[in-house]
mmCIF file of C-alpha atoms and ligand atoms in Angstrom:
data_model
loop_
_atom_site.group_PDB
_atom_site.id
_atom_site.type_symbol
_atom_site.label_atom_id
_atom_site.label_comp_id
_atom_site.label_asym_id
_atom_site.label_seq_id
_atom_site.Cartn_x
_atom_site.Cartn_y
_atom_site.Cartn_z
ATOM 1 C CA MET A 20 88.829 131.002 108.707
ATOM 2 C CA ILE A 21 87.098 127.427 107.350
ATOM 3 C CA LYS A 22 85.772 129.238 104.622
ATOM 4 C CA ASN A 23 89.120 130.157 103.417
ATOM 5 C CA LYS A 24 90.286 126.585 103.797
ATOM 6 C CA ILE A 25 87.685 125.343 101.717
ATOM 7 C CA GLY A 26 88.349 128.116 98.783
ATOM 8 C CA GLU A 27 92.094 126.701 99.112
ATOM 9 C CA MET A 28 90.615 122.940 98.580
ATOM 10 C CA GLU A 29 88.276 123.928 95.953
ATOM 11 C CA ASN A 30 91.022 124.045 93.112
ATOM 12 C CA LEU A 31 91.896 120.483 94.194
ATOM 13 C CA PHE A 32 88.534 119.237 92.958
ATOM 14 C CA LYS A 33 89.494 119.033 89.312
ATOM 15 C CA GLU A 34 86.939 117.855 86.914
ATOM 16 C CA TYR A 35 84.329 117.248 89.857
ATOM 17 C CA ARG A 36 82.412 119.693 91.571
ATOM 18 C CA LEU A 37 82.639 121.163 95.047
ATOM 19 C CA THR A 38 78.813 120.566 95.499
ATOM 20 C CA PRO A 39 77.302 121.983 98.786
ATOM 21 C CA LYS A 40 77.108 118.243 100.116
ATOM 22 C CA ARG A 41 80.915 117.882 99.442
ATOM 23 C CA LYS A 42 81.564 121.121 101.032
ATOM 24 C CA LEU A 43 79.628 120.584 104.069
ATOM 25 C CA VAL A 44 81.498 117.267 104.542
ATOM 26 C CA LEU A 45 84.606 119.041 104.380
ATOM 27 C CA GLU A 46 83.280 121.643 106.883
ATOM 28 C CA ILE A 47 82.820 118.610 109.081
ATOM 29 C CA PHE A 48 86.194 117.720 108.991
ATOM 30 C CA LEU A 49 87.741 121.239 109.242
ATOM 31 C CA GLU A 50 85.599 121.784 112.551
ATOM 32 C CA ASN A 51 86.712 118.284 113.833
ATOM 33 C CA LYS A 52 90.130 118.469 113.038
ATOM 34 C CA GLU A 53 91.530 116.672 116.327
ATOM 35 C CA ARG A 54 89.016 113.523 115.588
ATOM 36 C CA HIS A 55 89.151 110.796 113.493
ATOM 37 C CA LEU A 56 85.495 110.273 111.945
ATOM 38 C CA SER A 57 83.898 107.050 110.626
ATOM 39 C CA ALA A 58 81.244 107.707 108.055
ATOM 40 C CA ARG A 59 78.470 106.983 110.734
ATOM 41 C CA GLU A 60 79.981 109.937 112.646
ATOM 42 C CA VAL A 61 80.179 112.118 109.785
ATOM 43 C CA PHE A 62 76.468 111.288 109.093
ATOM 44 C CA ARG A 63 75.471 112.024 112.765
ATOM 45 C CA LEU A 64 77.372 115.320 112.808
ATOM 46 C CA SER A 65 75.616 116.361 109.324
ATOM 47 C CA ARG A 66 72.229 115.522 110.747
ATOM 48 C CA GLU A 67 73.228 117.967 113.720
ATOM 49 C CA LYS A 68 74.109 120.488 111.367
ATOM 50 C CA GLY A 69 70.682 119.930 109.936
ATOM 51 C CA ALA A 70 71.606 118.778 106.710
ATOM 52 C CA ASP A 71 69.881 115.709 104.918
ATOM 53 C CA ILE A 72 72.471 113.692 103.274
ATOM 54 C CA GLY A 73 72.114 110.070 103.087
ATOM 55 C CA LEU A 74 74.721 107.533 104.650
ATOM 56 C CA ALA A 75 75.438 106.264 101.009
ATOM 57 C CA THR A 76 76.293 109.806 99.673
ATOM 58 C CA ILE A 77 78.517 109.968 102.773
ATOM 59 C CA TYR A 78 80.035 106.907 102.184
ATOM 60 C CA ARG A 79 80.754 107.868 98.093
ATOM 61 C CA THR A 80 81.954 111.322 99.354
ATOM 62 C CA LEU A 81 84.720 110.094 101.748
ATOM 63 C CA GLU A 82 85.907 108.102 98.673
ATOM 64 C CA LEU A 83 85.777 110.681 96.536
ATOM 65 C CA LEU A 84 87.658 113.164 99.193
ATOM 66 C CA GLU A 85 90.047 110.387 99.753
ATOM 67 C CA GLU A 86 90.829 109.952 96.090
ATOM 68 C CA LEU A 87 91.355 113.671 95.511
ATOM 69 C CA ALA A 88 93.986 113.277 98.606
ATOM 70 C CA LEU A 89 91.920 115.289 100.882
ATOM 71 C CA LEU A 90 91.335 112.909 103.322
ATOM 72 C CA HIS A 91 93.168 110.092 104.552
ATOM 73 C CA LYS A 92 91.817 106.859 105.518
ATOM 74 C CA LEU A 93 92.837 105.009 108.600
ATOM 75 C CA ASN A 94 91.923 101.640 109.870
ATOM 76 C CA PHE A 95 92.345 101.185 113.728
ATOM 77 C CA GLY A 96 91.340 97.570 113.495
ATOM 78 C CA ASP A 97 88.024 98.356 114.860
ATOM 79 C CA GLY A 98 85.980 97.232 112.052
ATOM 80 C CA ARG A 99 85.347 100.468 110.543
ATOM 81 C CA SER A 100 87.473 102.957 108.445
ATOM 82 C CA ARG A 101 87.943 106.517 109.631
ATOM 83 C CA TYR A 102 88.909 109.317 108.099
ATOM 84 C CA GLU A 103 91.160 112.783 108.770
ATOM 85 C CA LEU A 104 92.099 115.633 106.598
ATOM 86 C CA ILE A 105 95.442 115.964 105.030
ATOM 87 C CA PRO A 106 96.923 119.185 105.435
ATOM 88 C CA VAL A 107 96.359 121.365 102.285
ATOM 89 C CA ASN A 108 99.877 122.921 102.340
ATOM 90 C CA ASP A 109 102.051 119.951 103.424
ATOM 91 C CA GLU A 110 103.714 121.890 105.741
ATOM 92 C CA GLU A 111 102.651 119.182 108.714
ATOM 93 C CA HIS A 112 104.246 115.986 108.647
ATOM 94 C CA HIS A 113 101.785 113.108 108.806
ATOM 95 C CA HIS A 114 101.570 111.616 112.351
ATOM 96 C CA HIS A 115 101.291 108.553 113.943
ATOM 97 C CA HIS A 116 98.510 107.117 116.356
ATOM 98 C CA LEU A 117 98.323 105.637 119.518
ATOM 99 C CA ILE A 118 95.383 103.674 120.042
ATOM 100 C CA CYS A 119 93.976 102.765 123.538
ATOM 101 C CA LEU A 120 92.916 99.156 123.426
ATOM 102 C CA LYS A 121 90.695 99.624 126.599
ATOM 103 C CA CYS A 122 88.661 103.036 125.939
ATOM 104 C CA THR A 123 89.649 102.826 122.011
ATOM 105 C CA ARG A 124 90.386 106.680 122.150
ATOM 106 C CA ILE A 125 93.186 107.475 119.372
ATOM 107 C CA PHE A 126 96.003 110.105 120.283
ATOM 108 C CA GLU A 127 98.365 111.622 117.819
ATOM 109 C CA VAL A 128 101.860 111.619 117.990
ATOM 110 C CA LYS A 129 103.179 114.571 116.069
ATOM 111 C CA ASP A 130 106.912 113.585 116.071
ATOM 112 C CA ASP A 131 108.228 111.292 113.253
ATOM 113 C CA LEU A 132 111.280 109.746 114.530
ATOM 114 C CA LEU A 133 111.457 107.521 111.808
ATOM 115 C CA GLN A 134 114.284 108.823 109.511
ATOM 116 C CA GLN A 135 116.804 106.816 111.056
ATOM 117 C CA LEU A 136 114.922 103.666 111.118
ATOM 118 C CA GLU A 137 113.829 104.374 107.419
ATOM 119 C CA SER A 138 117.696 104.813 106.357
ATOM 120 C CA VAL A 139 118.810 101.674 108.129
ATOM 121 C CA VAL A 140 116.261 99.517 106.206
ATOM 122 C CA GLU A 141 116.632 101.036 102.988
ATOM 123 C CA ASN A 142 120.430 100.343 103.168
ATOM 124 C CA LYS A 143 119.831 96.910 104.419
ATOM 125 C CA TYR A 144 117.228 95.725 102.061
ATOM 126 C CA ASN A 145 118.179 97.849 99.048
ATOM 127 C CA PHE A 146 114.539 99.347 99.179
ATOM 128 C CA LYS A 147 113.566 102.906 98.489
ATOM 129 C CA ILE A 148 110.879 104.044 101.150
ATOM 130 C CA VAL A 149 108.454 106.427 100.244
ATOM 131 C CA ASN A 150 106.137 106.311 103.270
ATOM 132 C CA HIS A 151 105.405 104.117 106.456
ATOM 133 C CA ASN A 152 102.479 103.095 108.234
ATOM 134 C CA LEU A 153 102.563 102.799 111.916
ATOM 135 C CA GLN A 154 100.373 102.532 114.879
ATOM 136 C CA PHE A 155 101.086 101.955 118.629
ATOM 137 C CA LEU A 156 98.620 99.764 120.598
ATOM 138 C CA GLY A 157 98.519 99.725 124.132
ATOM 139 C CA TYR A 158 96.704 101.512 127.200
ATOM 140 C CA CYS A 159 96.480 104.927 127.574
ATOM 141 C CA SER A 160 97.118 106.986 131.304
ATOM 142 C CA LYS A 161 93.384 107.239 132.238
ATOM 143 C CA CYS A 162 92.729 103.795 131.611
ATOM 144 C CA ARG A 163 95.816 102.659 133.620
ATOM 145 C CA GLN A 164 94.937 105.012 136.318
ATOM 146 C CA SER A 165 91.443 103.226 136.825
ATOM 147 C CA GLU A 166 93.269 100.060 136.613
ATOM 148 C CA LYS A 167 94.705 100.606 140.183
HETATM 149 ZN ZN1 ZN B 203 92.096 104.420 127.282
HETATM 150 ZN ZN1 ZN B 204 95.389 111.669 113.047
HETATM 151 ZN ZN1 ZN B 205 105.951 108.975 109.907
#
């Protein structure tokens, strides 16, 4: 399954090569699909897989994968960039994030719900919207439970 996915991604590398290190980083993202990984976390996971990739290489690899539109860079305001996979076949719409201010866990909102807002804004401001970026900040159910 993961091998097939990486095969699909290989032709997106264009003039770059899918080196073993780049392949390993992609594998880590495919194995941790529900997570939003920082460079340090990718580094730690690569160590766990027995790989010997320096942190600087991880940073460069993440930047390249972002440039190739394989990864999406996210900023949740905690001072570190995080990344997640962009689906190769764009059958899934992008999703939005709920960020818990207490435990810093990140939840995904699969519904978009913003089409209507976009068309209102487009009409009112005569602005062609191509994308949006939205985060919800608050407290998750677990954290609210423990407050009681
Ligand atoms: Zn929480
Ligand atoms: Zn996400
Ligand atoms: Zn959206």
